[in-house]
Amino acid sequence: MSDSPLNIAVIGNGRTGSAVVELIEQSTVASLSGVFDQDNPISAQALQGVDVAIVFVPPTAMGDIVPVLLESGVHVVCGTTGYHWSRALWAQINNSQSRWVLSHNFSLGMNLVRRCLQILGQSPLLYGQPSYRISETHHTNKLDAPSGTAISWRDWLGHDCDIESIREGDVKGLHQLFVETEFEQIEIRHEAKDRALFAQGALWAAANLSNVPFGAHPFSALVDNHLATVQMSEGAF
């Protein structure tokens, strides 16, 4: 990426997409190329000159959007949940000359939680076999259950466990892990206070895309790469 402002196209003008637009309009390091939705469909021609496309659309829309993104060769930051990324599609992205960062959750703080869960997953080395339970709560319009983030929590933990899904009100996102042993209970809780945090993380990803090779990457890999680079530059090995 050059030092000039990133030219960003936003695909999807729902709650998170609108938050991305608002942050770009306030930013000095990014400019808005355009906002695309059902009324203003995306095309490869419309993406000419765009540095990064930030995508927050329902999973049902991704099937039509992905081929256009691949044809355009634009770099992509995608936060769509519930979409199945097939091996063939993953391979197609990896063989392209563009960088894609994909995530169910673009919260930077969630990546600190990820590291905590990976440590808690080692608790059987101390306790034998504790019990684990995950609970996630989201707004009533969220389509997928359990949430992609809750599934990621279980993967980061490294142990199979039940996931409770609750849909109520306008909850932005609440995730909890409960670790129960004979004499202790450990809880990890992450609550999204504002959807702008997902927009913030997506813009951060767009600005740091040059730090990963061409192909598809999870957001967690981009964050880990950044942290490792900063630690090395500061001499913290």
Short mmCIF file of C-alpha atoms in Angstrom, two decimals:
data_model
loop_
_atom_site.label_atom_id
_atom_site.label_comp_id
_atom_site.label_asym_id
_atom_site.label_seq_id
_atom_site.Cartn_x
_atom_site.Cartn_y
_atom_site.Cartn_z
CA MET A 1 0.00 0.00 0.00
CA SER A 2 1.23 3.55 -0.70
CA ASP A 3 1.36 6.42 1.79
CA SER A 4 -1.59 8.12 0.07
CA PRO A 5 -5.09 7.58 1.54
CA LEU A 6 -6.58 4.18 0.86
CA ASN A 7 -9.38 4.25 -1.68
CA ILE A 8 -12.04 2.01 -0.12
CA ALA A 9 -15.29 0.64 -1.50
CA VAL A 10 -17.88 -0.46 1.05
CA ILE A 11 -20.14 -3.31 -0.01
CA GLY A 12 -23.23 -3.54 2.15
CA ASN A 13 -24.90 -0.60 3.89
CA GLY A 14 -26.37 -2.36 6.90
CA ARG A 15 -25.49 -1.46 10.46
CA THR A 16 -21.83 -2.42 10.29
CA GLY A 17 -21.33 -1.26 6.71
CA SER A 18 -22.81 2.12 7.61
CA ALA A 19 -20.44 2.34 10.58
CA VAL A 20 -17.51 1.67 8.22
CA VAL A 21 -18.68 4.50 5.95
CA GLU A 22 -18.93 6.88 8.91
CA LEU A 23 -15.40 6.06 10.10
CA ILE A 24 -13.97 6.47 6.59
CA GLU A 25 -15.61 9.88 6.29
CA GLN A 26 -13.87 10.88 9.55
CA SER A 27 -10.52 9.35 8.56
CA THR A 28 -7.41 11.08 7.23
CA VAL A 29 -5.86 7.83 5.95
CA ALA A 30 -8.78 6.50 3.89
CA SER A 31 -11.22 7.83 1.32
CA LEU A 32 -14.58 6.44 0.26
CA SER A 33 -14.82 5.25 -3.34
CA GLY A 34 -18.47 4.27 -3.11
CA VAL A 35 -21.12 2.30 -1.26
CA PHE A 36 -22.69 -0.67 -3.01
CA ASP A 37 -25.87 -2.57 -2.21
CA GLN A 38 -28.92 -4.05 -3.96
CA ASP A 39 -29.87 -0.66 -5.37
CA ASN A 40 -26.29 0.05 -6.51
CA PRO A 41 -24.84 -3.35 -7.49
CA ILE A 42 -21.10 -3.92 -7.45
CA SER A 43 -19.21 -4.51 -10.70
CA ALA A 44 -15.60 -5.08 -11.66
CA GLN A 45 -15.67 -1.79 -13.57
CA ALA A 46 -16.88 0.09 -10.49
CA LEU A 47 -13.95 -1.33 -8.50
CA GLN A 48 -11.30 0.04 -10.86
CA GLY A 49 -8.89 2.20 -8.88
CA VAL A 50 -10.13 0.83 -5.54
CA ASP A 51 -7.45 -0.34 -3.10
CA VAL A 52 -9.64 -2.38 -0.74
CA ALA A 53 -13.27 -3.54 -0.71
CA ILE A 54 -14.76 -3.89 2.76
CA VAL A 55 -17.66 -6.34 2.68
CA PHE A 56 -20.45 -6.70 5.25
CA VAL A 57 -23.42 -8.34 3.50
CA PRO A 58 -25.80 -11.24 4.30
CA PRO A 59 -24.39 -14.67 3.40
CA THR A 60 -27.05 -15.09 0.68
CA ALA A 61 -25.51 -12.18 -1.23
CA MET A 62 -21.92 -13.43 -1.17
CA GLY A 63 -22.37 -15.95 -3.96
CA ASP A 64 -22.95 -13.14 -6.48
CA ILE A 65 -20.34 -10.79 -5.02
CA VAL A 66 -17.30 -13.10 -4.75
CA PRO A 67 -16.86 -13.66 -8.52
CA VAL A 68 -16.96 -9.89 -9.10
CA LEU A 69 -14.33 -9.33 -6.41
CA LEU A 70 -12.08 -11.98 -7.92
CA GLU A 71 -12.52 -10.58 -11.41
CA SER A 72 -11.61 -7.08 -10.25
CA GLY A 73 -8.44 -8.20 -8.46
CA VAL A 74 -9.18 -5.82 -5.56
CA HIS A 75 -7.97 -6.58 -2.04
CA VAL A 76 -10.81 -7.63 0.27
CA VAL A 77 -11.72 -7.37 3.95
CA CYS A 78 -14.84 -9.46 4.53
CA GLY A 79 -16.92 -9.72 7.69
CA THR A 80 -19.87 -11.70 6.33
CA THR A 81 -20.91 -14.52 8.66
CA GLY A 82 -22.66 -17.76 7.82
CA TYR A 83 -21.17 -18.07 4.33
CA HIS A 84 -19.49 -21.35 3.34
CA TRP A 85 -15.99 -20.78 1.94
CA SER A 86 -15.41 -23.96 -0.05
CA ARG A 87 -11.95 -25.42 -0.54
CA ALA A 88 -12.19 -24.65 -4.25
CA LEU A 89 -13.00 -21.01 -3.56
CA TRP A 90 -10.26 -20.77 -0.92
CA ALA A 91 -7.79 -22.17 -3.46
CA GLN A 92 -8.98 -19.72 -6.10
CA ILE A 93 -8.35 -16.80 -3.75
CA ASN A 94 -4.94 -18.18 -2.78
CA ASN A 95 -3.97 -18.38 -6.45
CA SER A 96 -4.99 -14.77 -7.07
CA GLN A 97 -2.85 -11.64 -6.89
CA SER A 98 -4.99 -10.09 -4.17
CA ARG A 99 -5.09 -10.24 -0.39
CA TRP A 100 -8.25 -11.30 1.42
CA VAL A 101 -8.80 -11.06 5.18
CA LEU A 102 -11.86 -12.92 6.44
CA SER A 103 -13.40 -12.94 9.90
CA HIS A 104 -16.63 -13.50 11.80
CA ASN A 105 -15.58 -10.73 14.16
CA PHE A 106 -13.27 -7.78 13.49
CA SER A 107 -12.90 -6.77 17.13
CA LEU A 108 -9.24 -6.17 17.96
CA GLY A 109 -9.99 -6.92 21.62
CA MET A 110 -11.45 -10.29 20.62
CA ASN A 111 -7.99 -11.31 19.48
CA LEU A 112 -6.69 -10.72 22.99
CA VAL A 113 -9.53 -12.93 24.23
CA ARG A 114 -8.43 -15.56 21.69
CA ARG A 115 -5.03 -15.75 23.34
CA CYS A 116 -6.66 -16.13 26.75
CA LEU A 117 -8.84 -18.99 25.50
CA GLN A 118 -5.85 -20.77 24.05
CA ILE A 119 -4.23 -20.67 27.50
CA LEU A 120 -7.43 -21.82 29.25
CA GLY A 121 -7.56 -24.71 26.83
CA GLN A 122 -4.47 -26.02 28.59
CA SER A 123 -6.31 -26.26 31.94
CA PRO A 124 -6.67 -30.09 31.76
CA LEU A 125 -2.90 -30.20 32.29
CA LEU A 126 -3.62 -28.81 35.77
CA TYR A 127 -7.14 -29.93 36.63
CA GLY A 128 -7.65 -33.22 34.85
CA GLN A 129 -10.83 -32.47 32.89
CA PRO A 130 -12.81 -29.31 33.76
CA SER A 131 -16.16 -28.61 32.13
CA TYR A 132 -16.55 -25.86 29.56
CA ARG A 133 -19.62 -23.91 28.43
CA ILE A 134 -19.98 -21.00 25.99
CA SER A 135 -22.90 -18.57 25.86
CA GLU A 136 -23.49 -16.00 23.13
CA THR A 137 -26.19 -13.31 22.95
CA HIS A 138 -27.05 -11.18 19.90
CA HIS A 139 -29.86 -9.04 18.53
CA THR A 140 -33.04 -10.71 17.29
CA ASN A 141 -32.21 -10.08 13.61
CA LYS A 142 -29.01 -12.11 13.64
CA LEU A 143 -29.52 -15.03 11.26
CA ASP A 144 -26.83 -17.55 12.25
CA ALA A 145 -26.85 -19.46 15.54
CA PRO A 146 -24.51 -20.22 17.13
CA SER A 147 -22.58 -17.15 16.07
CA GLY A 148 -19.41 -17.55 14.05
CA THR A 149 -17.53 -15.94 16.92
CA ALA A 150 -18.85 -18.50 19.42
CA ILE A 151 -17.71 -21.31 17.11
CA SER A 152 -14.31 -19.62 16.93
CA TRP A 153 -14.19 -19.47 20.74
CA ARG A 154 -14.71 -23.24 20.86
CA ASP A 155 -11.99 -23.73 18.25
CA TRP A 156 -9.57 -21.46 20.15
CA LEU A 157 -10.33 -23.32 23.38
CA GLY A 158 -9.52 -26.60 21.66
CA HIS A 159 -12.25 -28.57 23.46
CA ASP A 160 -15.75 -29.58 22.46
CA CYS A 161 -18.43 -27.92 24.56
CA ASP A 162 -22.04 -26.76 24.44
CA ILE A 163 -22.84 -23.34 22.98
CA GLU A 164 -25.95 -21.52 24.20
CA SER A 165 -27.40 -19.02 21.71
CA ILE A 166 -29.68 -16.22 22.93
CA ARG A 167 -31.41 -13.70 20.66
CA GLU A 168 -32.87 -10.65 22.35
CA GLY A 169 -33.29 -6.92 21.84
CA ASP A 170 -30.52 -5.05 20.06
CA VAL A 171 -27.56 -6.75 21.73
CA LYS A 172 -24.44 -6.03 19.66
CA GLY A 173 -22.61 -9.13 20.79
CA LEU A 174 -21.97 -10.77 24.15
CA HIS A 175 -19.79 -13.87 24.46
CA GLN A 176 -18.94 -15.75 27.66
CA LEU A 177 -16.86 -18.80 28.52
CA PHE A 178 -17.38 -20.67 31.77
CA VAL A 179 -14.72 -23.08 33.01
CA GLU A 180 -15.90 -25.19 35.95
CA THR A 181 -13.68 -27.32 38.18
CA GLU A 182 -14.35 -28.97 41.51
CA PHE A 183 -13.28 -25.93 43.51
CA GLU A 184 -13.13 -23.05 41.00
CA GLN A 185 -15.05 -21.28 38.28
CA ILE A 186 -13.30 -19.14 35.68
CA GLU A 187 -15.23 -16.77 33.42
CA ILE A 188 -14.15 -14.86 30.31
CA ARG A 189 -16.56 -12.23 29.02
CA HIS A 190 -16.43 -10.00 25.96
CA GLU A 191 -19.20 -7.51 25.20
CA ALA A 192 -19.42 -5.27 22.16
CA LYS A 193 -20.67 -1.85 23.27
CA ASP A 194 -20.91 -0.36 19.78
CA ARG A 195 -20.88 -1.87 16.29
CA ALA A 196 -18.28 0.74 15.41
CA LEU A 197 -15.68 -1.60 16.93
CA PHE A 198 -16.21 -4.03 14.02
CA ALA A 199 -15.86 -1.18 11.55
CA GLN A 200 -12.73 -0.01 13.36
CA GLY A 201 -11.19 -3.49 13.09
CA ALA A 202 -12.10 -3.79 9.42
CA LEU A 203 -10.43 -0.46 8.64
CA TRP A 204 -7.39 -1.52 10.67
CA ALA A 205 -7.23 -4.70 8.58
CA ALA A 206 -7.48 -2.72 5.34
CA ALA A 207 -4.59 -0.49 6.43
CA ASN A 208 -2.40 -3.48 7.35
CA LEU A 209 -3.12 -5.79 4.40
CA SER A 210 0.35 -5.26 2.93
CA ASN A 211 1.81 -7.17 5.90
CA VAL A 212 0.50 -10.51 4.61
CA PRO A 213 1.13 -12.35 1.30
CA PHE A 214 -1.37 -12.66 -1.51
CA GLY A 215 -4.20 -15.08 -0.73
CA ALA A 216 -6.77 -15.62 2.02
CA HIS A 217 -6.00 -15.03 5.68
CA PRO A 218 -8.01 -15.02 8.90
CA PHE A 219 -8.06 -11.71 10.75
CA SER A 220 -6.29 -13.43 13.66
CA ALA A 221 -3.24 -14.11 11.45
CA LEU A 222 -3.04 -10.44 10.50
CA VAL A 223 -3.19 -9.40 14.17
CA ASP A 224 -0.60 -11.98 15.24
CA ASN A 225 1.70 -10.89 12.42
CA HIS A 226 1.39 -7.27 13.54
CA LEU A 227 2.05 -8.06 17.21
CA ALA A 228 5.08 -10.20 16.36
CA THR A 229 6.49 -7.46 14.12
CA VAL A 230 6.03 -4.80 16.82
CA GLN A 231 7.58 -7.02 19.50
CA MET A 232 10.60 -7.73 17.33
CA SER A 233 11.06 -4.05 16.52
CA GLU A 234 10.99 -3.27 20.24
CA GLY A 235 13.41 -6.08 21.02
CA ALA A 236 10.84 -8.13 22.98
CA PHE A 237 11.62 -11.68 21.95
#
